[in-house]
Amino acid sequence: GLICIKNKNELLIGDNYKQDSFRLRIQNKLIDRVKGKIHVNQEIDSNMIHSIVTPFEMDCIGKNGSLIGAKSLSLSQSKQKISADTNCYMNVIFHLSDRFSNNDNNSFYLIADEPNKINSIEHRIWENLLKENKFDVVNSEQCDLIAEKIEEKDAGKFLQLI
């Protein structure tokens, strides 16, 4: 299998490499750039949105009048997990928009890489995600564009500790 050095002491082999490079790109191109400005790796739970049964983590979320946020989703998970995460994200978008924003200029992004196998179930899922109008799908290689939007919007933190 493929071997990659993650940190000085960790080796990743095979499929973990793909998953880890996905996370690393998001960390480098998005999270590290916006972590001082907006909420990063923000857990959304039932204290914020009562209909959330299990806590849901957004990669980042901020506000300047309107909301801007992103959630990463690996398409190498089970179909059920992808479906559950996507449905939960749409629920979170709806409730955050309803509670914290009084306009429709909110920008939400789903960071998901196009699967290599064109006729696979994963690729069909990815194609369906592209049709969703609650968020824009962005490849992890391009998630620095989300960071630019956050900077342009001059978004900041808005969630108080509950």
GROMACS .gro file of N, CA and C in nm, residues 26-152:
model
  381
   26ILE      N    1  -0.795   2.056   0.357
   26ILE     CA    2  -0.895   2.144   0.418
   26ILE      C    3  -0.832   2.223   0.532
   27GLN      N    4  -0.751   2.156   0.612
   27GLN     CA    5  -0.683   2.223   0.723
   27GLN      C    6  -0.593   2.336   0.671
   28ASN      N    7  -0.512   2.305   0.570
   28ASN     CA    8  -0.414   2.403   0.518
   28ASN      C    9  -0.477   2.515   0.439
   29LYS      N   10  -0.574   2.483   0.353
   29LYS     CA   11  -0.629   2.582   0.261
   29LYS      C   12  -0.745   2.662   0.319
   30LEU      N   13  -0.811   2.608   0.423
   30LEU     CA   14  -0.928   2.676   0.478
   30LEU      C   15  -0.914   2.704   0.628
   31ILE      N   16  -0.909   2.601   0.708
   31ILE     CA   17  -0.914   2.616   0.854
   31ILE      C   18  -0.802   2.705   0.907
   32ASP      N   19  -0.677   2.677   0.866
   32ASP     CA   20  -0.564   2.757   0.915
   32ASP      C   21  -0.577   2.904   0.876
   33ARG      N   22  -0.643   2.930   0.763
   33ARG     CA   23  -0.657   3.067   0.715
   33ARG      C   24  -0.763   3.146   0.789
   34VAL      N   25  -0.868   3.078   0.836
   34VAL     CA   26  -0.982   3.151   0.895
   34VAL      C   27  -0.999   3.130   1.045
   35LYS      N   28  -0.913   3.049   1.107
   35LYS     CA   29  -0.936   3.010   1.247
   35LYS      C   30  -0.937   3.126   1.345
   36GLY      N   31  -0.869   3.235   1.316
   36GLY     CA   32  -0.874   3.350   1.406
   36GLY      C   33  -0.997   3.436   1.387
   37LYS      N   34  -1.064   3.420   1.273
   37LYS     CA   35  -1.175   3.508   1.237
   37LYS      C   36  -1.312   3.451   1.273
   38ILE      N   37  -1.334   3.323   1.238
   38ILE     CA   38  -1.466   3.262   1.257
   38ILE      C   39  -1.453   3.133   1.338
   39HIS      N   40  -1.567   3.072   1.370
   39HIS     CA   41  -1.567   2.945   1.443
   39HIS      C   42  -1.515   2.835   1.352
   40VAL      N   43  -1.421   2.755   1.400
   40VAL     CA   44  -1.372   2.641   1.324
   40VAL      C   45  -1.394   2.513   1.404
   41ASN      N   46  -1.415   2.403   1.333
   41ASN     CA   47  -1.446   2.275   1.397
   41ASN      C   48  -1.552   2.294   1.504
   42GLN      N   49  -1.656   2.366   1.466
   42GLN     CA   50  -1.762   2.405   1.559
   42GLN      C   51  -1.866   2.295   1.573
   43GLU      N   52  -1.885   2.249   1.695
   43GLU     CA   53  -1.988   2.149   1.720
   43GLU      C   54  -2.122   2.219   1.737
   44ILE      N   55  -2.221   2.173   1.661
   44ILE     CA   56  -2.357   2.222   1.672
   44ILE      C   57  -2.434   2.113   1.743
   45ASP      N   58  -2.496   2.145   1.856
   45ASP     CA   59  -2.566   2.042   1.932
   45ASP      C   60  -2.706   2.087   1.969
   46SER      N   61  -2.773   2.007   2.052
   46SER     CA   62  -2.914   2.035   2.087
   46SER      C   63  -2.930   2.161   2.171
   47ASN      N   64  -2.821   2.214   2.227
   47ASN     CA   65  -2.831   2.344   2.296
   47ASN      C   66  -2.857   2.457   2.197
   48MET      N   67  -2.805   2.443   2.075
   48MET     CA   68  -2.824   2.545   1.973
   48MET      C   69  -2.944   2.517   1.885
   49ILE      N   70  -2.961   2.390   1.848
   49ILE     CA   71  -3.071   2.348   1.762
   49ILE      C   72  -3.136   2.226   1.827
   50HIS      N   73  -3.256   2.245   1.878
   50HIS     CA   74  -3.320   2.141   1.958
   50HIS      C   75  -3.344   2.011   1.884
   51SER      N   76  -3.363   2.017   1.752
   51SER     CA   77  -3.394   1.895   1.676
   51SER      C   78  -3.271   1.810   1.645
   52ILE      N   79  -3.152   1.856   1.683
   52ILE     CA   80  -3.032   1.777   1.658
   52ILE      C   81  -3.017   1.673   1.769
   53VAL      N   82  -3.016   1.547   1.727
   53VAL     CA   83  -3.007   1.437   1.822
   53VAL      C   84  -2.862   1.414   1.863
   54THR      N   85  -2.774   1.404   1.764
   54THR     CA   86  -2.632   1.386   1.793
   54THR      C   87  -2.557   1.511   1.747
   55PRO      N   88  -2.453   1.551   1.818
   55PRO     CA   89  -2.376   1.671   1.779
   55PRO      C   90  -2.325   1.660   1.636
   56PHE      N   91  -2.322   1.773   1.568
   56PHE     CA   92  -2.282   1.782   1.428
   56PHE      C   93  -2.170   1.883   1.419
   57GLU      N   94  -2.058   1.844   1.357
   57GLU     CA   95  -1.945   1.936   1.350
   57GLU      C   96  -1.935   2.002   1.213
   58MET      N   97  -1.930   2.134   1.214
   58MET     CA   98  -1.906   2.210   1.092
   58MET      C   99  -1.759   2.246   1.090
   59ASP      N  100  -1.699   2.242   0.971
   59ASP     CA  101  -1.557   2.278   0.960
   59ASP      C  102  -1.538   2.424   0.998
   60CYS      N  103  -1.630   2.511   0.952
   60CYS     CA  104  -1.622   2.651   0.991
   60CYS      C  105  -1.757   2.719   0.969
   61ILE      N  106  -1.781   2.822   1.050
   61ILE     CA  107  -1.902   2.903   1.034
   61ILE      C  108  -1.876   3.043   1.089
   62GLY      N  109  -1.924   3.142   1.017
   62GLY     CA  110  -1.909   3.281   1.060
   62GLY      C  111  -2.025   3.364   1.009
   63LYS      N  112  -2.024   3.491   1.048
   63LYS     CA  113  -2.137   3.577   1.014
   63LYS      C  114  -2.091   3.721   1.002
   64ASN      N  115  -2.147   3.789   0.903
   64ASN     CA  116  -2.141   3.934   0.896
   64ASN      C  117  -2.272   3.975   0.828
   65GLY      N  118  -2.379   3.983   0.907
   65GLY     CA  119  -2.513   4.002   0.852
   65GLY      C  120  -2.567   3.869   0.804
   66SER      N  121  -2.503   3.811   0.704
   66SER     CA  122  -2.542   3.678   0.657
   66SER      C  123  -2.439   3.575   0.702
   67LEU      N  124  -2.480   3.451   0.699
   67LEU     CA  125  -2.394   3.342   0.744
   67LEU      C  126  -2.309   3.287   0.630
   68ILE      N  127  -2.193   3.237   0.667
   68ILE     CA  128  -2.109   3.165   0.572
   68ILE      C  129  -2.048   3.047   0.647
   69GLY      N  130  -2.057   2.929   0.587
   69GLY     CA  131  -2.005   2.812   0.656
   69GLY      C  132  -1.972   2.699   0.562
   70ALA      N  133  -1.896   2.602   0.612
   70ALA     CA  134  -1.857   2.488   0.531
   70ALA      C  135  -1.854   2.361   0.615
   71LYS      N  136  -1.885   2.251   0.547
   71LYS     CA  137  -1.881   2.119   0.607
   71LYS      C  138  -1.812   2.026   0.508
   72SER      N  139  -1.714   1.950   0.555
   72SER     CA  140  -1.647   1.853   0.468
   72SER      C  141  -1.718   1.719   0.479
   73LEU      N  142  -1.717   1.647   0.367
   73LEU     CA  143  -1.783   1.517   0.364
   73LEU      C  144  -1.701   1.423   0.275
   74SER      N  145  -1.653   1.316   0.337
   74SER     CA  146  -1.580   1.215   0.261
   74SER      C  147  -1.682   1.122   0.196
   75LEU      N  148  -1.670   1.103   0.067
   75LEU     CA  149  -1.762   1.015  -0.004
   75LEU      C  150  -1.718   0.869  -0.001
   76SER      N  151  -1.612   0.840   0.075
   76SER     CA  152  -1.569   0.702   0.088
   76SER      C  153  -1.636   0.633   0.208
   77GLN      N  154  -1.731   0.702   0.271
   77GLN     CA  155  -1.806   0.643   0.382
   77GLN      C  156  -1.925   0.565   0.326
   78SER      N  157  -2.001   0.501   0.414
   78SER     CA  158  -2.119   0.427   0.369
   78SER      C  159  -2.223   0.525   0.316
   79LYS      N  160  -2.308   0.474   0.228
   79LYS     CA  161  -2.416   0.554   0.170
   79LYS      C  162  -2.506   0.610   0.281
   80GLN      N  163  -2.531   0.529   0.383
   80GLN     CA  164  -2.617   0.570   0.495
   80GLN      C  165  -2.554   0.686   0.572
   81LYS      N  166  -2.423   0.678   0.595
   81LYS     CA  167  -2.353   0.784   0.669
   81LYS      C  168  -2.352   0.914   0.588
   82ILE      N  169  -2.328   0.903   0.458
   82ILE     CA  170  -2.329   1.022   0.371
   82ILE      C  171  -2.467   1.085   0.374
   83SER      N  172  -2.570   1.002   0.362
   83SER     CA  173  -2.708   1.050   0.362
   83SER      C  174  -2.743   1.117   0.495
   84ALA      N  175  -2.706   1.053   0.605
   84ALA     CA  176  -2.734   1.109   0.738
   84ALA      C  177  -2.662   1.242   0.757
   85ASP      N  178  -2.534   1.250   0.719
   85ASP     CA  179  -2.457   1.374   0.734
   85ASP      C  180  -2.514   1.486   0.647
   86THR      N  181  -2.552   1.452   0.524
   86THR     CA  182  -2.608   1.552   0.433
   86THR      C  183  -2.741   1.605   0.484
   87ASN      N  184  -2.828   1.514   0.529
   87ASN     CA  185  -2.958   1.556   0.583
   87ASN      C  186  -2.940   1.642   0.708
   88CYS      N  187  -2.848   1.603   0.793
   88CYS     CA  188  -2.822   1.681   0.914
   88CYS      C  189  -2.767   1.819   0.878
   89TYR      N  190  -2.680   1.826   0.778
   89TYR     CA  191  -2.624   1.955   0.735
   89TYR      C  192  -2.735   2.047   0.685
   90MET      N  193  -2.828   1.992   0.607
   90MET     CA  194  -2.939   2.074   0.558
   90MET      C  195  -3.028   2.123   0.673
   91ASN      N  196  -3.047   2.038   0.772
   91ASN     CA  197  -3.122   2.076   0.892
   91ASN      C  198  -3.050   2.188   0.967
   92VAL      N  199  -2.919   2.174   0.982
   92VAL     CA  200  -2.837   2.275   1.050
   92VAL      C  201  -2.842   2.408   0.974
   93ILE      N  202  -2.828   2.402   0.841
   93ILE     CA  203  -2.835   2.523   0.758
   93ILE      C  204  -2.969   2.594   0.780
   94PHE      N  205  -3.077   2.517   0.775
   94PHE     CA  206  -3.211   2.575   0.793
   94PHE      C  207  -3.224   2.644   0.929
   95HIS      N  208  -3.187   2.572   1.034
   95HIS     CA  209  -3.205   2.626   1.169
   95HIS      C  210  -3.110   2.741   1.201
   96LEU      N  211  -2.984   2.731   1.159
   96LEU     CA  212  -2.890   2.842   1.181
   96LEU      C  213  -2.936   2.967   1.106
   97SER      N  214  -2.981   2.949   0.982
   97SER     CA  215  -3.028   3.061   0.901
   97SER      C  216  -3.150   3.125   0.967
   98ASP      N  217  -3.240   3.041   1.015
   98ASP     CA  218  -3.362   3.090   1.079
   98ASP      C  219  -3.332   3.167   1.208
   99ARG      N  220  -3.237   3.117   1.283
   99ARG     CA  221  -3.209   3.175   1.415
   99ARG      C  222  -3.113   3.293   1.411
  100PHE      N  223  -3.014   3.290   1.322
  100PHE     CA  224  -2.906   3.388   1.328
  100PHE      C  225  -2.898   3.483   1.209
  101SER      N  226  -2.985   3.466   1.110
  101SER     CA  227  -2.974   3.550   0.991
  101SER      C  228  -3.113   3.587   0.941
  102ASN      N  229  -3.131   3.714   0.909
  102ASN     CA  230  -3.263   3.755   0.861
  102ASN      C  231  -3.262   3.786   0.711
  103ASN      N  232  -3.167   3.728   0.639
  103ASN     CA  233  -3.167   3.747   0.493
  103ASN      C  234  -3.132   3.617   0.423
  104ASP      N  235  -3.145   3.617   0.293
  104ASP     CA  236  -3.121   3.495   0.214
  104ASP      C  237  -2.984   3.493   0.149
  105ASN      N  238  -2.895   3.581   0.191
  105ASN     CA  239  -2.762   3.586   0.129
  105ASN      C  240  -2.662   3.495   0.199
  106ASN      N  241  -2.711   3.396   0.270
  106ASN     CA  242  -2.622   3.303   0.338
  106ASN      C  243  -2.549   3.217   0.235
  107SER      N  244  -2.424   3.183   0.266
  107SER     CA  245  -2.344   3.100   0.177
  107SER      C  246  -2.296   2.977   0.253
  108PHE      N  247  -2.340   2.861   0.209
  108PHE     CA  248  -2.296   2.736   0.270
  108PHE      C  249  -2.231   2.648   0.164
  109TYR      N  250  -2.126   2.577   0.207
  109TYR     CA  251  -2.047   2.495   0.116
  109TYR      C  252  -2.033   2.354   0.172
  110LEU      N  253  -2.035   2.259   0.082
  110LEU     CA  254  -2.005   2.121   0.116
  110LEU      C  255  -1.875   2.087   0.045
  111ILE      N  256  -1.773   2.052   0.122
  111ILE     CA  257  -1.643   2.018   0.064
  111ILE      C  258  -1.642   1.868   0.041
  112ALA      N  259  -1.645   1.829  -0.087
  112ALA     CA  260  -1.648   1.687  -0.124
  112ALA      C  261  -1.575   1.670  -0.256
  113ASP      N  262  -1.487   1.573  -0.261
  113ASP     CA  263  -1.411   1.548  -0.383
  113ASP      C  264  -1.485   1.453  -0.476
  114GLU      N  265  -1.478   1.482  -0.605
  114GLU     CA  266  -1.542   1.396  -0.704
  114GLU      C  267  -1.476   1.259  -0.703
  115PRO      N  268  -1.555   1.154  -0.687
  115PRO     CA  269  -1.498   1.018  -0.690
  115PRO      C  270  -1.440   0.986  -0.827
  116ASN      N  271  -1.336   0.904  -0.831
  116ASN     CA  272  -1.268   0.868  -0.956
  116ASN      C  273  -1.352   0.779  -1.047
  117LYS      N  274  -1.425   0.685  -0.989
  117LYS     CA  275  -1.502   0.590  -1.069
  117LYS      C  276  -1.634   0.654  -1.112
  118ILE      N  277  -1.647   0.679  -1.243
  118ILE     CA  278  -1.761   0.754  -1.296
  118ILE      C  279  -1.896   0.687  -1.270
  119ASN      N  280  -1.907   0.557  -1.289
  119ASN     CA  281  -2.037   0.490  -1.275
  119ASN      C  282  -2.060   0.430  -1.136
  120SER      N  283  -1.984   0.473  -1.039
  120SER     CA  284  -1.996   0.417  -0.904
  120SER      C  285  -2.113   0.482  -0.827
  121ILE      N  286  -2.153   0.416  -0.721
  121ILE     CA  287  -2.256   0.472  -0.632
  121ILE      C  288  -2.208   0.605  -0.576
  122GLU      N  289  -2.080   0.610  -0.538
  122GLU     CA  290  -2.023   0.734  -0.482
  122GLU      C  291  -2.033   0.849  -0.582
  123HIS      N  292  -2.008   0.820  -0.710
  123HIS     CA  293  -2.015   0.926  -0.811
  123HIS      C  294  -2.159   0.974  -0.830
  124ARG      N  295  -2.254   0.881  -0.826
  124ARG     CA  296  -2.396   0.920  -0.837
  124ARG      C  297  -2.436   1.007  -0.718
  125ILE      N  298  -2.388   0.971  -0.600
  125ILE     CA  299  -2.417   1.052  -0.481
  125ILE      C  300  -2.359   1.192  -0.500
  126TRP      N  301  -2.235   1.200  -0.547
  126TRP     CA  302  -2.169   1.329  -0.570
  126TRP      C  303  -2.249   1.413  -0.672
  127GLU      N  304  -2.295   1.348  -0.780
  127GLU     CA  305  -2.375   1.418  -0.881
  127GLU      C  306  -2.504   1.474  -0.821
  128ASN      N  307  -2.567   1.395  -0.733
  128ASN     CA  308  -2.690   1.442  -0.668
  128ASN      C  309  -2.662   1.558  -0.573
  129LEU      N  310  -2.548   1.555  -0.505
  129LEU     CA  311  -2.512   1.665  -0.415
  129LEU      C  312  -2.494   1.795  -0.494
  130LEU      N  313  -2.443   1.785  -0.617
  130LEU     CA  314  -2.424   1.904  -0.700
  130LEU      C  315  -2.556   1.973  -0.732
  131LYS      N  316  -2.665   1.898  -0.732
  131LYS     CA  317  -2.797   1.953  -0.765
  131LYS      C  318  -2.864   2.021  -0.646
  132GLU      N  319  -2.810   2.001  -0.526
  132GLU     CA  320  -2.869   2.057  -0.405
  132GLU      C  321  -2.855   2.210  -0.406
  133ASN      N  322  -2.962   2.281  -0.371
  133ASN     CA  323  -2.954   2.428  -0.375
  133ASN      C  324  -2.929   2.493  -0.239
  134LYS      N  325  -2.916   2.415  -0.134
  134LYS     CA  326  -2.889   2.472   0.000
  134LYS      C  327  -2.741   2.502   0.020
  135PHE      N  328  -2.657   2.437  -0.061
  135PHE     CA  329  -2.512   2.458  -0.049
  135PHE      C  330  -2.447   2.438  -0.185
  136ASP      N  331  -2.325   2.491  -0.199
  136ASP     CA  332  -2.243   2.468  -0.317
  136ASP      C  333  -2.140   2.362  -0.284
  137VAL      N  334  -2.118   2.269  -0.376
  137VAL     CA  335  -2.017   2.166  -0.356
  137VAL      C  336  -1.883   2.218  -0.408
  138VAL      N  337  -1.780   2.206  -0.324
  138VAL     CA  338  -1.646   2.255  -0.359
  138VAL      C  339  -1.547   2.141  -0.337
  139ASN      N  340  -1.456   2.123  -0.431
  139ASN     CA  341  -1.350   2.024  -0.421
  139ASN      C  342  -1.251   2.070  -0.313
  140SER      N  343  -1.193   1.975  -0.239
  140SER     CA  344  -1.100   2.012  -0.132
  140SER      C  345  -0.979   2.089  -0.184
  141GLU      N  346  -0.941   2.065  -0.311
  141GLU     CA  347  -0.829   2.139  -0.370
  141GLU      C  348  -0.861   2.288  -0.382
  142GLN      N  349  -0.990   2.322  -0.385
  142GLN     CA  350  -1.032   2.459  -0.407
  142GLN      C  351  -1.095   2.524  -0.284
  143CYS      N  352  -1.077   2.463  -0.167
  143CYS     CA  353  -1.144   2.520  -0.050
  143CYS      C  354  -1.080   2.650  -0.003
  144ASP      N  355  -0.965   2.689  -0.062
  144ASP     CA  356  -0.912   2.822  -0.034
  144ASP      C  357  -1.006   2.930  -0.090
  145LEU      N  358  -1.089   2.893  -0.190
  145LEU     CA  359  -1.189   2.989  -0.242
  145LEU      C  360  -1.293   3.022  -0.134
  146ILE      N  361  -1.324   2.924  -0.049
  146ILE     CA  362  -1.416   2.949   0.063
  146ILE      C  363  -1.350   3.046   0.161
  147ALA      N  364  -1.222   3.024   0.188
  147ALA     CA  365  -1.149   3.115   0.278
  147ALA      C  366  -1.151   3.258   0.222
  148GLU      N  367  -1.134   3.271   0.090
  148GLU     CA  368  -1.138   3.405   0.028
  148GLU      C  369  -1.274   3.469   0.046
  149LYS      N  370  -1.382   3.391   0.029
  149LYS     CA  371  -1.519   3.444   0.047
  149LYS      C  372  -1.539   3.491   0.191
  150ILE      N  373  -1.486   3.413   0.286
  150ILE     CA  374  -1.498   3.449   0.428
  150ILE      C  375  -1.425   3.581   0.454
  151GLU      N  376  -1.307   3.595   0.396
  151GLU     CA  377  -1.228   3.718   0.412
  151GLU      C  378  -1.296   3.836   0.344
  152GLU      N  379  -1.348   3.816   0.223
  152GLU     CA  380  -1.419   3.922   0.151
  152GLU      C  381  -1.541   3.970   0.229
   0.00000   0.00000   0.00000
